[in-house]
CSV table of C-alpha atoms in Angstrom, one decimal:
chain,number,residue,atom,x,y,z
A,1,UNK,CA,274.1,223.8,105.8
A,2,UNK,CA,274.3,222.6,109.5
A,3,UNK,CA,271.1,222.5,111.4
A,4,UNK,CA,270.8,225.4,113.9
A,5,UNK,CA,270.4,224.4,117.6
A,6,UNK,CA,268.4,226.4,119.9
A,7,UNK,CA,269.8,227.5,123.2
A,8,UNK,CA,267.8,225.2,125.1
A,9,UNK,CA,269.3,222.2,123.0
A,10,UNK,CA,272.8,223.7,123.3
A,11,UNK,CA,272.4,224.0,127.1
A,12,UNK,CA,271.0,220.4,127.5
A,13,UNK,CA,273.7,218.9,125.1
A,14,UNK,CA,276.5,220.5,126.7
A,15,UNK,CA,275.2,219.7,130.3
A,16,UNK,CA,274.7,216.1,129.1
A,17,UNK,CA,278.2,215.8,127.6
A,18,UNK,CA,279.8,217.2,130.8
A,19,UNK,CA,277.6,215.1,133.1
A,20,UNK,CA,278.3,212.0,131.1
A,21,UNK,CA,282.0,212.5,131.0
A,22,UNK,CA,282.1,213.3,134.7
A,23,UNK,CA,279.8,210.7,135.9
A,24,UNK,CA,281.4,207.6,133.8
A,25,UNK,CA,284.8,208.8,134.5
A,26,UNK,CA,284.1,209.0,138.1
A,27,UNK,CA,282.2,205.6,138.1
A,28,UNK,CA,285.2,204.1,136.0
A,29,UNK,CA,287.7,205.3,138.5
A,30,UNK,CA,285.7,204.3,141.6
A,31,UNK,CA,285.3,200.8,139.8
A,32,UNK,CA,288.9,200.4,139.2
A,33,UNK,CA,290.0,201.5,142.7
A,34,UNK,CA,287.5,199.1,144.1
A,35,UNK,CA,288.7,196.1,142.0
A,36,UNK,CA,292.2,197.0,142.8
A,37,UNK,CA,291.3,197.2,146.4
A,38,UNK,CA,289.6,193.8,146.4
A,39,UNK,CA,292.6,192.2,144.5
A,40,UNK,CA,294.9,193.6,147.2
A,41,UNK,CA,292.6,192.4,149.8
A,42,UNK,CA,292.3,188.9,148.4
A,43,UNK,CA,296.1,188.8,147.9
A,44,UNK,CA,296.4,189.5,151.5
A,45,UNK,CA,293.9,186.9,152.7
A,46,UNK,CA,295.7,184.5,150.4
A,47,UNK,CA,299.0,185.1,151.9
A,48,UNK,CA,297.7,184.9,155.4
A,49,UNK,CA,295.9,181.6,154.5
A,50,UNK,CA,299.0,180.2,153.0
A,51,UNK,CA,301.0,181.1,156.1
A,52,UNK,CA,298.1,179.5,158.2
A,53,UNK,CA,298.5,176.3,156.3
A,54,UNK,CA,302.3,176.3,156.5
A,55,UNK,CA,302.0,176.9,160.2
A,56,UNK,CA,299.9,173.7,160.7
A,57,UNK,CA,303.0,171.4,159.8
A,58,UNK,CA,304.5,170.9,163.3
A,59,UNK,CA,307.6,168.7,162.6
A,60,UNK,CA,309.4,166.9,159.8
A,61,UNK,CA,307.7,163.6,160.4
A,62,UNK,CA,304.3,165.1,159.9
A,63,UNK,CA,305.6,167.2,157.0
A,64,UNK,CA,306.8,163.9,155.1
A,65,UNK,CA,303.6,162.0,156.0
A,66,UNK,CA,301.8,162.3,152.5
A,67,UNK,CA,298.8,160.5,153.8
A,68,UNK,CA,298.4,163.2,156.4
A,69,UNK,CA,299.1,166.0,153.9
A,70,UNK,CA,296.4,164.5,151.4
A,71,UNK,CA,293.8,164.6,154.3
A,72,UNK,CA,294.7,168.2,155.1
A,73,UNK,CA,294.3,169.2,151.5
A,74,UNK,CA,291.1,167.5,151.3
A,75,UNK,CA,289.8,169.3,154.6
A,76,UNK,CA,291.0,172.7,153.1
A,77,UNK,CA,289.1,172.3,150.0
A,78,UNK,CA,286.1,171.3,151.5
A,79,UNK,CA,286.3,174.4,154.0
A,80,UNK,CA,287.4,177.0,151.4
A,81,UNK,CA,285.5,176.8,148.0
A,82,UNK,CA,287.7,179.4,146.5
A,83,UNK,CA,290.9,177.4,147.1
A,84,UNK,CA,291.3,175.6,143.7
A,85,UNK,CA,294.8,173.7,144.2
A,86,UNK,CA,297.1,173.1,147.1
A,87,UNK,CA,300.7,171.7,146.7
A,88,UNK,CA,303.2,170.8,149.5
A,89,UNK,CA,306.7,170.9,148.3
A,90,UNK,CA,309.8,169.9,150.0
A,91,UNK,CA,313.2,171.7,149.4
A,92,UNK,CA,316.3,169.4,149.1
A,93,UNK,CA,319.4,170.6,147.3
A,94,UNK,CA,318.6,172.2,143.9
A,95,UNK,CA,315.6,170.1,143.5
A,96,UNK,CA,312.0,170.9,144.6
A,97,UNK,CA,310.2,167.7,145.4
A,98,UNK,CA,306.3,167.4,145.5
A,99,UNK,CA,304.9,165.8,148.5
A,100,UNK,CA,301.2,166.0,148.1
A,101,UNK,CA,299.0,167.8,145.6
A,102,UNK,CA,295.3,168.4,145.0
A,103,UNK,CA,295.8,168.1,141.3
A,104,UNK,CA,299.1,166.4,140.2
A,105,UNK,CA,298.6,168.3,136.7
A,106,UNK,CA,298.9,171.7,138.5
A,107,UNK,CA,302.5,172.9,139.3
A,108,UNK,CA,303.1,176.4,140.4
A,109,UNK,CA,305.5,178.1,138.1
A,110,UNK,CA,308.4,178.8,140.4
A,111,UNK,CA,311.6,180.6,139.1
A,112,UNK,CA,314.9,180.3,140.7
A,113,UNK,CA,314.6,183.7,142.0
A,114,UNK,CA,311.4,182.7,143.8
A,115,UNK,CA,312.9,179.6,145.3
A,116,UNK,CA,315.8,181.8,146.6
A,117,UNK,CA,313.1,184.0,148.2
A,118,UNK,CA,311.2,181.2,149.8
A,119,UNK,CA,314.5,179.7,151.1
A,120,UNK,CA,314.9,183.2,152.9
A,121,UNK,CA,311.5,182.7,154.5
A,122,UNK,CA,309.7,185.2,152.3
A,123,UNK,CA,306.2,184.6,150.8
A,124,UNK,CA,305.9,184.6,146.8
A,125,UNK,CA,302.6,185.7,145.2
A,126,UNK,CA,301.6,186.3,141.7
A,127,UNK,CA,298.3,187.1,139.9
A,128,UNK,CA,297.7,184.5,137.1
A,129,UNK,CA,295.0,184.8,134.5
A,130,UNK,CA,293.8,181.6,133.0
A,131,UNK,CA,290.8,180.7,130.5
A,132,UNK,CA,288.8,179.7,133.3
A,133,UNK,CA,289.5,182.9,135.2
A,134,UNK,CA,292.1,184.8,137.4
A,135,UNK,CA,293.6,183.4,140.6
A,136,UNK,CA,296.2,184.2,143.2
A,137,UNK,CA,299.1,181.7,143.4
A,138,UNK,CA,300.7,182.1,146.7
A,139,UNK,CA,303.7,180.0,148.0
A,140,UNK,CA,304.6,180.3,151.6
A,141,UNK,CA,307.7,178.8,153.2
A,142,UNK,CA,307.4,175.9,155.8
A,143,UNK,CA,309.7,176.4,158.7
A,144,UNK,CA,310.8,173.3,160.7
A,145,UNK,CA,313.5,173.5,163.4
A,146,UNK,CA,314.4,177.1,162.3
A,147,UNK,CA,315.2,176.2,158.7
A,148,UNK,CA,313.0,176.2,155.6
A,149,UNK,CA,312.1,172.6,154.9
A,150,UNK,CA,309.6,173.2,152.0
A,151,UNK,CA,306.6,175.3,150.9
A,152,UNK,CA,302.9,175.1,150.7
A,153,UNK,CA,301.4,176.5,147.2
A,154,UNK,CA,297.9,177.7,147.2
A,155,UNK,CA,295.9,178.7,144.0
A,156,UNK,CA,293.3,181.0,145.4
A,157,UNK,CA,290.4,181.6,142.8
A,158,UNK,CA,289.3,185.2,141.8
A,159,UNK,CA,286.5,183.9,139.6
A,160,UNK,CA,283.7,184.7,142.2
A,161,UNK,CA,285.4,188.0,143.0
A,162,UNK,CA,285.5,189.0,139.4
A,163,UNK,CA,281.9,187.8,138.8
A,164,UNK,CA,280.9,190.0,141.8
A,165,UNK,CA,283.0,192.9,140.4
A,166,UNK,CA,281.3,192.6,136.9
A,167,UNK,CA,278.0,192.6,138.6
A,168,UNK,CA,278.8,195.5,140.5
A,169,UNK,CA,280.2,197.3,137.4
A,170,UNK,CA,277.1,196.9,135.3
A,171,UNK,CA,274.9,197.8,138.2
A,172,UNK,CA,277.1,200.8,138.7
A,173,UNK,CA,276.9,201.9,135.1
A,174,UNK,CA,273.1,201.4,135.1
A,175,UNK,CA,272.5,203.5,138.1
A,176,UNK,CA,274.9,206.1,136.6
A,177,UNK,CA,272.9,206.1,133.3
A,178,UNK,CA,269.6,206.3,134.9
A,179,UNK,CA,270.7,209.0,137.1
A,180,UNK,CA,272.0,210.9,134.1
A,181,UNK,CA,268.6,210.4,132.3
A,182,UNK,CA,266.9,211.7,135.2
A,183,UNK,CA,269.1,214.7,135.7
A,184,UNK,CA,268.6,215.4,131.9
A,185,UNK,CA,264.8,215.2,132.0
A,186,UNK,CA,264.9,217.5,135.0
A,187,UNK,CA,267.3,219.9,133.4
A,188,UNK,CA,265.2,220.1,130.3
A,189,UNK,CA,262.2,221.0,132.4
A,190,UNK,CA,264.2,223.6,134.2
A,191,UNK,CA,265.9,225.1,131.0
A,192,UNK,CA,262.3,225.0,129.4
A,193,UNK,CA,260.9,227.2,132.2
A,194,UNK,CA,263.8,229.5,133.1
A,195,UNK,CA,265.5,229.9,129.8
A,196,UNK,CA,263.4,228.6,126.7
A,197,UNK,CA,260.1,230.2,127.6
A,198,UNK,CA,261.4,233.8,128.0
A,199,UNK,CA,263.5,233.4,125.0
A,200,UNK,CA,260.5,232.3,122.9
A,201,UNK,CA,258.5,235.3,124.2
A,202,UNK,CA,261.3,237.7,123.1
A,203,UNK,CA,261.4,236.0,119.6
A,204,UNK,CA,257.6,236.5,119.2
A,205,UNK,CA,257.9,240.1,120.2
A,206,UNK,CA,260.8,240.7,117.8
A,207,UNK,CA,258.7,239.1,115.0
A,208,UNK,CA,255.8,241.4,115.9
A,209,UNK,CA,258.0,244.3,115.8
A,210,UNK,CA,259.5,243.5,112.4
A,211,UNK,CA,255.9,243.3,111.1
A,212,UNK,CA,255.4,246.7,112.4
A,213,UNK,CA,253.5,246.0,115.7
A,214,UNK,CA,255.5,247.9,118.4
A,215,UNK,CA,252.6,247.9,120.9
A,216,UNK,CA,253.0,244.5,122.3
A,217,UNK,CA,256.0,243.9,124.5
A,218,UNK,CA,257.4,241.0,126.6
A,219,UNK,CA,255.4,240.1,129.8
A,220,UNK,CA,257.9,238.7,132.3
A,221,UNK,CA,257.4,239.3,136.0
A,222,UNK,CA,260.8,238.1,137.2
A,223,UNK,CA,263.6,239.6,139.3
A,224,UNK,CA,266.3,238.0,137.4
A,225,UNK,CA,268.3,239.1,134.2
A,226,UNK,CA,265.5,238.1,131.8
A,227,UNK,CA,263.1,240.2,133.9
A,228,UNK,CA,265.4,243.3,133.5
A,229,UNK,CA,266.0,242.5,129.8
A,230,UNK,CA,262.3,242.4,129.4
A,231,UNK,CA,261.8,245.8,130.9
A,232,UNK,CA,264.4,247.4,129.0
A,233,UNK,CA,263.1,245.7,125.7
A,234,UNK,CA,259.6,247.1,126.5
A,235,UNK,CA,261.1,250.4,126.9
A,236,UNK,CA,262.9,250.2,123.9
A,237,UNK,CA,259.8,249.3,122.0
A,238,UNK,CA,257.9,252.4,123.6
A,239,UNK,CA,260.8,254.7,122.2
A,240,UNK,CA,260.8,253.0,118.8
A,241,UNK,CA,256.9,253.5,118.6
A,242,UNK,CA,257.0,257.1,119.5
A,243,UNK,CA,259.9,257.7,117.0
A,244,UNK,CA,258.2,255.7,114.3
A,245,UNK,CA,255.0,257.8,114.7
A,246,UNK,CA,257.0,261.0,114.7
A,247,UNK,CA,259.1,259.9,111.7
A,248,UNK,CA,256.0,258.9,109.7
A,249,UNK,CA,254.3,262.2,110.4
A,250,UNK,CA,257.4,264.1,109.2
A,251,UNK,CA,257.7,261.9,106.1
A,252,UNK,CA,254.2,262.5,105.3
A,253,UNK,CA,254.6,266.2,105.6
A,254,UNK,CA,257.7,266.4,103.9
A,255,UNK,CA,256.5,263.9,101.1
A,256,UNK,CA,253.4,266.1,100.5
A,257,UNK,CA,255.4,269.3,100.5
A,258,UNK,CA,258.1,267.8,98.2
A,259,UNK,CA,255.4,266.5,95.8
A,260,UNK,CA,253.8,269.9,95.7
A,261,UNK,CA,257.1,271.7,95.0
A,262,UNK,CA,258.3,269.0,92.6
A,263,UNK,CA,255.0,269.5,90.7
A,264,UNK,CA,255.7,273.2,90.5
A,265,UNK,CA,259.2,272.7,89.5
A,266,UNK,CA,258.2,270.3,86.8
A,267,UNK,CA,255.5,272.8,85.5
A,268,UNK,CA,258.1,275.4,85.3
A,269,UNK,CA,260.4,273.2,83.6
A,270,UNK,CA,258.0,272.3,81.0
A,271,UNK,CA,257.1,276.1,80.5
A,272,UNK,CA,260.9,276.7,80.1
A,273,UNK,CA,261.0,273.9,77.5
A,274,UNK,CA,258.3,275.2,75.6
A,275,UNK,CA,259.7,278.7,75.7
A,276,UNK,CA,263.0,277.3,74.5
A,277,UNK,CA,261.3,275.9,71.6
A,278,UNK,CA,259.5,279.1,70.9
A,279,UNK,CA,262.7,280.9,71.1
A,280,UNK,CA,264.4,278.5,68.6
A,281,UNK,CA,261.5,279.4,66.2
A,282,UNK,CA,262.1,283.0,66.9
A,283,UNK,CA,265.8,282.8,66.0
A,284,UNK,CA,265.0,281.3,62.9
A,285,UNK,CA,262.5,284.1,61.9
A,286,UNK,CA,264.9,286.6,63.2
A,287,UNK,CA,267.4,285.7,60.5
A,288,UNK,CA,264.9,286.8,57.9
A,289,UNK,CA,264.9,290.4,59.8
A,290,UNK,CA,261.3,290.4,60.8
A,291,UNK,CA,259.1,290.3,63.9
A,292,UNK,CA,262.2,290.8,66.2
A,293,UNK,CA,260.5,293.2,68.5
A,294,UNK,CA,257.2,291.1,68.6
A,295,UNK,CA,259.2,288.0,69.5
A,296,UNK,CA,261.2,289.6,72.0
A,297,UNK,CA,258.0,291.0,73.7
A,298,UNK,CA,256.2,287.9,73.6
A,299,UNK,CA,259.0,285.7,74.8
A,300,UNK,CA,260.5,287.9,77.2
A,301,UNK,CA,257.4,288.8,79.3
A,302,UNK,CA,256.7,285.1,80.2
A,303,UNK,CA,260.4,284.7,80.8
A,304,UNK,CA,260.5,287.5,83.2
A,305,UNK,CA,257.4,286.1,84.9
A,306,UNK,CA,258.9,282.6,85.2
A,307,UNK,CA,262.3,284.2,86.5
A,308,UNK,CA,260.3,286.1,89.2
A,309,UNK,CA,258.1,283.0,90.2
A,310,UNK,CA,261.2,281.0,90.2
A,311,UNK,CA,263.0,283.2,92.7
A,312,UNK,CA,259.8,283.3,95.0
A,313,UNK,CA,259.7,279.5,94.8
A,314,UNK,CA,263.5,279.3,96.0
A,315,UNK,CA,262.7,281.6,98.8
A,316,UNK,CA,259.7,279.6,99.9
A,317,UNK,CA,261.2,276.2,99.8
A,318,UNK,CA,262.7,274.9,102.9
A,319,UNK,CA,266.4,274.0,102.7
A,320,UNK,CA,265.9,270.3,103.1
A,321,UNK,CA,263.6,270.2,100.2
A,322,UNK,CA,266.2,272.1,97.9
A,323,UNK,CA,268.4,268.8,97.6
A,324,UNK,CA,269.0,266.3,95.0
A,325,UNK,CA,266.7,266.2,91.9
A,326,UNK,CA,264.6,269.5,92.9
A,327,UNK,CA,267.8,271.5,93.5
A,328,UNK,CA,269.3,270.3,90.3
A,329,UNK,CA,266.2,271.0,88.2
A,330,UNK,CA,265.8,274.5,89.7
A,331,UNK,CA,269.5,275.3,88.9
A,332,UNK,CA,268.8,274.2,85.2
A,333,UNK,CA,265.7,276.4,85.1
A,334,UNK,CA,267.6,279.4,86.3
A,335,UNK,CA,270.6,278.7,84.0
A,336,UNK,CA,268.2,278.5,81.1
A,337,UNK,CA,266.4,281.6,81.9
A,338,UNK,CA,269.5,283.4,81.9
A,339,UNK,CA,270.5,281.9,78.5
A,340,UNK,CA,267.0,282.8,77.1
A,341,UNK,CA,267.4,286.2,78.1
A,342,UNK,CA,270.7,286.5,76.5
A,343,UNK,CA,269.1,285.0,73.3
A,344,UNK,CA,266.3,287.4,73.4
A,345,UNK,CA,268.8,290.4,73.5
A,346,UNK,CA,270.7,288.9,70.5
A,347,UNK,CA,267.4,288.7,68.5
A,348,UNK,CA,267.6,292.5,68.3
A,349,UNK,CA,270.5,292.3,65.9
A,350,UNK,CA,270.5,288.8,64.3
A,351,UNK,CA,272.0,290.1,61.1
A,352,UNK,CA,275.2,290.7,62.9
A,353,UNK,CA,275.6,288.1,65.7
A,354,UNK,CA,278.6,288.9,67.9
A,355,UNK,CA,281.0,286.2,68.8
A,356,UNK,CA,280.8,284.8,72.4
A,357,UNK,CA,283.6,284.6,74.8
A,358,UNK,CA,285.4,281.2,74.2
A,359,UNK,CA,286.4,279.3,77.4
A,360,UNK,CA,287.3,275.7,77.9
A,361,UNK,CA,284.1,273.6,77.7
A,362,UNK,CA,283.7,270.0,78.7
A,363,UNK,CA,281.2,268.6,76.2
A,364,UNK,CA,280.0,265.7,78.4
A,365,UNK,CA,278.6,267.9,81.1
A,366,UNK,CA,277.1,270.2,78.6
A,367,UNK,CA,275.3,267.3,76.8
A,368,UNK,CA,274.2,266.3,80.3
A,369,UNK,CA,272.6,269.6,80.8
A,370,UNK,CA,270.9,269.6,77.4
A,371,UNK,CA,269.3,266.1,78.1
A,372,UNK,CA,268.1,267.3,81.4
A,373,UNK,CA,266.5,270.3,79.7
A,374,UNK,CA,264.7,268.3,77.1
A,375,UNK,CA,263.7,265.5,79.5
A,376,UNK,CA,260.0,266.6,79.7
A,377,UNK,CA,259.7,266.5,75.9
A,378,UNK,CA,261.8,263.2,76.0
A,379,UNK,CA,259.2,261.6,78.4
A,380,UNK,CA,256.2,263.0,76.5
A,381,UNK,CA,257.3,261.6,73.2
A,382,UNK,CA,258.0,258.1,74.8
A,383,UNK,CA,261.7,258.1,73.7
A,384,UNK,CA,264.3,256.3,75.5
A,385,UNK,CA,267.7,257.8,75.9
A,386,UNK,CA,271.2,256.1,75.9
A,387,UNK,CA,274.4,257.9,76.6
A,388,UNK,CA,278.1,256.8,76.0
A,389,UNK,CA,280.3,259.5,77.2
A,390,UNK,CA,284.0,259.0,76.9
A,391,UNK,CA,285.8,260.0,80.1
A,392,UNK,CA,288.9,260.9,78.3
A,393,UNK,CA,287.1,263.4,76.0
A,394,UNK,CA,289.3,266.5,75.5
A,395,UNK,CA,287.7,270.0,76.5
A,396,UNK,CA,287.1,272.5,73.6
A,397,UNK,CA,287.3,276.1,73.3
A,398,UNK,CA,283.9,277.7,72.6
A,399,UNK,CA,280.9,279.6,73.8
A,400,UNK,CA,278.9,277.3,76.1
A,401,UNK,CA,275.8,279.0,75.1
A,402,UNK,CA,276.1,278.7,71.5
A,403,UNK,CA,277.3,275.1,71.8
A,404,UNK,CA,274.4,274.1,74.1
A,405,UNK,CA,272.0,275.6,71.4
A,406,UNK,CA,273.6,273.8,68.7
A,407,UNK,CA,273.3,270.3,70.5
A,408,UNK,CA,269.8,271.4,71.4
A,409,UNK,CA,268.7,272.1,67.8
A,410,UNK,CA,270.0,268.6,66.7
A,411,UNK,CA,268.3,266.7,69.5
A,412,UNK,CA,265.0,268.5,69.1
A,413,UNK,CA,265.2,267.7,65.5
A,414,UNK,CA,265.8,264.1,66.6
A,415,UNK,CA,262.7,264.1,68.9
A,416,UNK,CA,260.5,265.7,66.1
A,417,UNK,CA,261.7,262.9,63.8
A,418,UNK,CA,260.2,260.3,66.3
A,419,UNK,CA,256.7,261.3,67.1
A,420,UNK,CA,255.5,257.7,67.9
A,421,UNK,CA,258.6,257.2,70.2
A,422,UNK,CA,261.9,255.5,69.6
A,423,UNK,CA,265.4,255.6,70.9
A,424,UNK,CA,267.8,258.5,71.1
A,425,UNK,CA,271.6,257.8,71.5
A,426,UNK,CA,274.2,260.4,72.5
A,427,UNK,CA,277.8,259.3,72.5
A,428,UNK,CA,281.2,261.1,72.6
A,429,UNK,CA,284.7,260.1,71.8
A,430,UNK,CA,288.2,261.5,71.2
A,431,UNK,CA,289.8,261.2,67.7
A,432,UNK,CA,292.8,262.4,65.9
A,433,UNK,CA,292.6,264.7,62.8
A,434,UNK,CA,295.6,266.1,61.1
A,435,UNK,CA,297.7,265.3,64.1
A,436,UNK,CA,295.4,267.1,66.4
A,437,UNK,CA,293.2,266.1,69.2
A,438,UNK,CA,289.4,266.6,68.5
A,439,UNK,CA,286.2,265.9,70.4
A,440,UNK,CA,283.6,264.0,68.4
A,441,UNK,CA,279.8,264.2,69.3
A,442,UNK,CA,277.4,261.5,67.7
A,443,UNK,CA,273.7,262.1,68.1
A,444,UNK,CA,271.4,259.2,66.6
A,445,UNK,CA,267.8,258.7,66.4
A,446,UNK,CA,265.6,255.7,65.1
A,447,UNK,CA,263.5,257.9,63.0
A,448,UNK,CA,262.4,257.5,59.2
A,449,UNK,CA,265.7,258.7,58.1
A,450,UNK,CA,266.6,261.3,55.4
A,451,UNK,CA,265.9,260.5,51.8
A,452,UNK,CA,269.3,260.6,49.7
A,453,UNK,CA,268.2,263.6,47.5
A,454,UNK,CA,267.5,265.6,50.8
A,455,UNK,CA,270.9,265.1,52.3
A,456,UNK,CA,272.6,267.6,50.2
A,457,UNK,CA,270.0,270.2,51.3
A,458,UNK,CA,269.5,269.8,54.9
A,459,UNK,CA,271.8,272.7,55.8
A,460,UNK,CA,270.5,275.1,53.4
A,461,UNK,CA,268.5,278.0,54.8
A,462,UNK,CA,264.7,277.5,54.7
A,463,UNK,CA,264.8,274.0,53.5
A,464,UNK,CA,262.5,271.7,55.6
A,465,UNK,CA,260.6,268.5,55.2
A,466,UNK,CA,258.2,269.3,58.2
A,467,UNK,CA,254.7,270.0,58.0
A,468,UNK,CA,253.6,273.6,57.7
A,469,UNK,CA,253.8,275.6,60.9
A,470,UNK,CA,256.2,273.0,62.4
A,471,UNK,CA,259.4,274.7,61.2
A,472,UNK,CA,260.8,277.1,58.6
A,473,UNK,CA,264.2,275.4,57.8
A,474,UNK,CA,266.6,277.4,59.7
A,475,UNK,CA,267.6,275.2,62.6
A,476,UNK,CA,270.3,273.1,60.9
A,477,UNK,CA,271.5,276.1,59.0
A,478,UNK,CA,272.0,277.9,62.4
A,479,UNK,CA,273.6,274.8,64.0
A,480,UNK,CA,276.1,274.6,60.9
A,481,UNK,CA,277.0,278.3,61.4
A,482,UNK,CA,277.8,277.8,65.0
A,483,UNK,CA,279.8,274.9,64.5
A,484,UNK,CA,281.9,276.6,61.9
A,485,UNK,CA,282.3,279.6,64.3
A,486,UNK,CA,284.1,277.0,66.5
A,487,UNK,CA,286.3,275.8,63.8
A,488,UNK,CA,284.3,272.5,63.9
A,489,UNK,CA,282.5,270.2,61.4
A,490,UNK,CA,279.1,268.7,61.1
A,491,UNK,CA,278.2,265.8,59.1
A,492,UNK,CA,275.0,263.6,58.8
A,493,UNK,CA,274.6,260.0,58.1
A,494,UNK,CA,271.4,258.7,57.2
A,495,UNK,CA,269.5,256.2,54.9
A,496,UNK,CA,265.8,255.7,54.5
A,497,UNK,CA,264.2,253.8,57.2
A,498,UNK,CA,267.3,253.4,59.2
A,499,UNK,CA,267.5,256.5,61.4
A,500,UNK,CA,269.9,259.4,61.4
A,501,UNK,CA,273.2,260.3,63.1
A,502,UNK,CA,274.5,263.7,63.1
A,503,UNK,CA,278.3,263.8,63.9
A,504,UNK,CA,279.7,267.1,65.2
A,505,UNK,CA,283.4,267.5,65.8
A,506,UNK,CA,285.4,270.3,67.5
A,507,UNK,CA,289.1,270.8,67.9
A,508,UNK,CA,290.6,270.3,71.4
A,509,UNK,CA,291.7,273.1,73.6
A,510,UNK,CA,295.3,272.6,72.8
A,511,UNK,CA,294.8,272.4,69.1
A,512,UNK,CA,292.5,275.5,69.2
A,513,UNK,CA,295.2,277.4,71.1
């Protein structure tokens, strides 16, 4: 991960890069132009000097006097330290003859074109680079009696000029580097005071705000953008503090009210669950044709009381509380109260139970409602619940109330089989039977299981393995009757010590039709 640079570092580095680029580019350009100007000036001086030397030759007799020319060369070299070599050349026909030279080993490299230029009276100059340094080689024509008689060749050294140029170059680069360093230091101080310090104050204020401290803002008494930003930031913190206080107060009130209402709903749900279990026992006893009136009275009175309190509770609850889990639980309570009321009325004639109205029923949603209904008992029994509901499960034709009662009987039996806790699994899946589409429901527990000799009797009326007072042995008998009334089938899979699985299957809507 690349290291993060601060705004201060970015400003200094970008300014440094720009300053170094511009400064060194400007310095390099200035030095280059200066060196070119010096070269041009030295060339001009060398040409002027060569012409002056050529002009000192007055006549042909003097030009051909080699002794006199040697003395002139010696005098010039003593007077001009930057003159390295001087040659006097005479033109005659196609040949160039050397008359006098300061260094016999040195010859100016004259081309035929340059000789032709000299014969026309023009000066020839060229810059030559040697291991010992650069030099201007200038050849000026010598005019005698109106004609070019020869030429003087002068090697004008640039070693000293190049040395001074190099010294100036390094001095300029040093001054430029020192200037850049001073500017960077000053810029760092300015950026720290003008930019970095305010930003650090903002960051500290933001960190305090993240920890919940909205009381301390940014103290900047400036008239620039940072000052205006600090004022707006402080105003924002004040508004956030006010909004946070108001929100916390509203949350406290809503939480307290919701906790109170939720406890009330949970209490009603537990009462309903207990009433449902009492009703289940009452339905079993009703099959024996006894105590119908007493059960209807004992169960109906608290049910009507619960229904009245539930309606008052719904009227008292604010709309924002009746959302989510509380609303869903109240709906479950109300629907179950209606179902219990219908069941109480059916208790009056259990010997001839009328068939309910059959509609298309989605077993997945029905099982979810049953699990919500028994959730208080599941939590109290320390039982974990797992569901595996197939999305492509076909609907079945049946009475939702009776189907719910059948599933409730099986699930309550499973909970009774796990008094010390366990695992309840409810799964659905589609299947094909005799060329028709069926919906299968599997309800499994991790209880002690059913003994093989009891498996053939579990659907018989009044058969039970529970303790006295815990049941009369009619729950599974009633469940089997309800399943058969829906053209379905119920089976049980169990072995001692390995839990029990009830398999309920119902024909799909198309098959039932």
